[in-house]
Amino acid sequence: MSDAPPVTTRLFATPPGIALGALDQIADGKARNFVIQMRAGRFHGFVVRRGAAVFGYVDRCPHAGVPLTQTLDDYLTPDGSLIACNWHGALFEIEDGRCVGGPCVGQSLTPWPVAVEGGAIVTG
Ligand code: FES
């Protein structure tokens, strides 16, 4: 028998209706990481807030397939106008996840549907 820890399957989508907490946990114009442990595995995503709107994406850069940041919640350019990958500088539109700069121009982040319902963020 092996003493190796069980391998955790990485998931790239969540079921709808998962409550992620209050909208106000994310400052306006900022982003936050979410990790959701489910029976089938673990999902890593992030949500960007702009006013009352939220934009969610799977935390995986289309360039090399790795999480975008090495620093917790650090998903945006300093001016907050774009999503930035820490590894090789890919830049993505917040509204649609389209890569507009760096090594994967023309590709996109994988959307993670989220919405605000009654002041709370919920998966769609
Ligand atoms: S892994 Fe994101 S730019 Fe290379």
Short mmCIF file of C-alpha atoms and ligand atoms in Angstrom, two decimals:
data_model
loop_
_atom_site.label_atom_id
_atom_site.label_comp_id
_atom_site.label_asym_id
_atom_site.label_seq_id
_atom_site.Cartn_x
_atom_site.Cartn_y
_atom_site.Cartn_z
CA MET A 1 0.00 0.00 0.00
CA SER A 2 1.10 3.52 -0.78
CA ASP A 3 1.25 6.31 1.77
CA ALA A 4 0.89 8.92 -0.98
CA PRO A 5 -1.93 11.39 -0.38
CA PRO A 6 -4.97 11.00 -2.61
CA VAL A 7 -4.79 12.99 -5.80
CA THR A 8 -7.37 15.77 -5.86
CA THR A 9 -9.15 16.06 -9.17
CA ARG A 10 -9.20 19.59 -10.53
CA LEU A 11 -12.68 20.69 -11.62
CA PHE A 12 -13.34 23.46 -14.14
CA ALA A 13 -17.03 24.11 -13.51
CA THR A 14 -19.45 24.20 -10.59
CA PRO A 15 -23.14 23.41 -10.28
CA PRO A 16 -25.51 26.39 -10.23
CA GLY A 17 -26.83 27.77 -6.97
CA ILE A 18 -23.71 27.65 -4.81
CA ALA A 19 -23.71 30.65 -2.44
CA LEU A 20 -20.32 32.37 -2.41
CA GLY A 21 -21.10 34.96 0.26
CA ALA A 22 -21.88 38.65 0.28
CA LEU A 23 -21.03 40.88 -2.65
CA ASP A 24 -19.40 43.28 -0.19
CA GLN A 25 -16.62 40.80 0.59
CA ILE A 26 -15.07 42.02 -2.68
CA ALA A 27 -14.21 45.74 -2.76
CA ASP A 28 -15.53 47.53 -5.82
CA GLY A 29 -13.00 47.20 -8.63
CA LYS A 30 -11.16 44.30 -6.99
CA ALA A 31 -11.08 40.52 -7.38
CA ARG A 32 -11.23 37.54 -5.09
CA ASN A 33 -10.20 33.90 -5.34
CA PHE A 34 -12.65 31.11 -4.54
CA VAL A 35 -11.83 27.46 -3.94
CA ILE A 36 -14.78 25.09 -3.78
CA GLN A 37 -14.26 21.56 -2.55
CA MET A 38 -16.82 19.14 -3.95
CA ARG A 39 -17.14 15.41 -3.76
CA ALA A 40 -15.79 15.04 -7.30
CA GLY A 41 -12.80 17.31 -6.75
CA ARG A 42 -11.71 20.89 -6.23
CA PHE A 43 -12.62 23.97 -8.24
CA HIS A 44 -10.46 27.12 -8.37
CA GLY A 45 -11.98 30.34 -9.70
CA PHE A 46 -12.06 34.06 -9.18
CA VAL A 47 -14.63 36.83 -9.28
CA VAL A 48 -14.06 40.45 -10.31
CA ARG A 49 -16.48 43.06 -8.97
CA ARG A 50 -17.43 46.22 -10.80
CA GLY A 51 -20.09 48.07 -8.84
CA ALA A 52 -23.07 45.75 -8.59
CA ALA A 53 -21.79 43.50 -11.41
CA VAL A 54 -19.60 40.41 -11.02
CA PHE A 55 -17.53 38.51 -13.57
CA GLY A 56 -16.32 35.00 -12.80
CA TYR A 57 -13.60 32.90 -14.44
CA VAL A 58 -11.91 29.59 -13.91
CA ASP A 59 -8.46 30.24 -12.43
CA ARG A 60 -6.52 28.81 -15.34
CA CYS A 61 -4.55 30.79 -17.89
CA PRO A 62 -5.13 29.65 -21.48
CA HIS A 63 -1.41 30.16 -22.19
CA ALA A 64 0.12 27.46 -19.97
CA GLY A 65 -2.90 26.08 -18.13
CA VAL A 66 -1.81 27.28 -14.69
CA PRO A 67 -3.52 29.52 -12.09
CA LEU A 68 -3.12 33.20 -13.03
CA THR A 69 -1.54 34.50 -9.86
CA GLN A 70 1.08 33.54 -7.32
CA THR A 71 -0.31 36.09 -4.83
CA LEU A 72 -3.75 35.66 -3.26
CA ASP A 73 -6.47 37.71 -4.98
CA ASP A 74 -3.93 39.52 -7.20
CA TYR A 75 -5.78 39.11 -10.51
CA LEU A 76 -5.86 42.65 -11.90
CA THR A 77 -3.52 45.20 -13.40
CA PRO A 78 -2.54 48.01 -10.96
CA ASP A 79 -5.19 50.32 -12.46
CA GLY A 80 -7.83 47.59 -12.21
CA SER A 81 -8.74 47.84 -15.88
CA LEU A 82 -7.72 44.34 -16.98
CA ILE A 83 -7.17 40.83 -15.62
CA ALA A 84 -3.45 39.99 -15.68
CA CYS A 85 -1.64 36.67 -15.53
CA ASN A 86 1.38 36.87 -13.22
CA TRP A 87 3.41 34.33 -15.18
CA HIS A 88 4.03 35.78 -18.64
CA GLY A 89 1.91 38.90 -18.65
CA ALA A 90 -1.23 37.87 -20.52
CA LEU A 91 -3.95 40.53 -20.25
CA PHE A 92 -7.68 39.81 -20.38
CA GLU A 93 -10.82 41.92 -20.63
CA ILE A 94 -12.80 41.82 -17.38
CA GLU A 95 -16.19 41.69 -19.12
CA ASP A 96 -15.61 38.73 -21.44
CA GLY A 97 -12.24 37.17 -20.53
CA ARG A 98 -10.78 37.74 -24.00
CA CYS A 99 -6.98 37.92 -24.11
CA VAL A 100 -5.92 41.30 -25.50
CA GLY A 101 -2.18 41.23 -24.73
CA GLY A 102 0.67 38.82 -24.05
CA PRO A 103 1.30 35.31 -25.30
CA CYS A 104 -2.28 34.08 -25.79
CA VAL A 105 -3.98 36.91 -27.69
CA GLY A 106 -7.17 35.68 -29.26
CA GLN A 107 -7.79 33.00 -26.63
CA SER A 108 -10.04 33.50 -23.61
CA LEU A 109 -10.39 32.65 -19.95
CA THR A 110 -13.04 30.03 -19.25
CA PRO A 111 -16.16 31.76 -17.93
CA TRP A 112 -17.44 30.78 -14.50
CA PRO A 113 -21.08 31.93 -14.39
CA VAL A 114 -21.81 33.98 -11.28
CA ALA A 115 -24.54 36.47 -10.43
CA VAL A 116 -25.63 38.73 -7.60
CA GLU A 117 -28.91 37.81 -5.93
CA GLY A 118 -30.13 39.81 -2.94
CA GLY A 119 -26.66 41.14 -2.19
CA ALA A 120 -25.01 37.73 -2.38
CA ILE A 121 -22.83 36.14 -5.06
CA VAL A 122 -24.24 32.88 -6.40
CA THR A 123 -23.00 30.52 -9.10
CA GLY A 124 -25.15 30.43 -12.20
S1 FES B 1 0.67 31.15 -18.03
FE1 FES B 1 -0.48 33.01 -18.18
S2 FES B 1 0.70 34.20 -19.53
FE2 FES B 1 1.77 32.31 -19.47
#
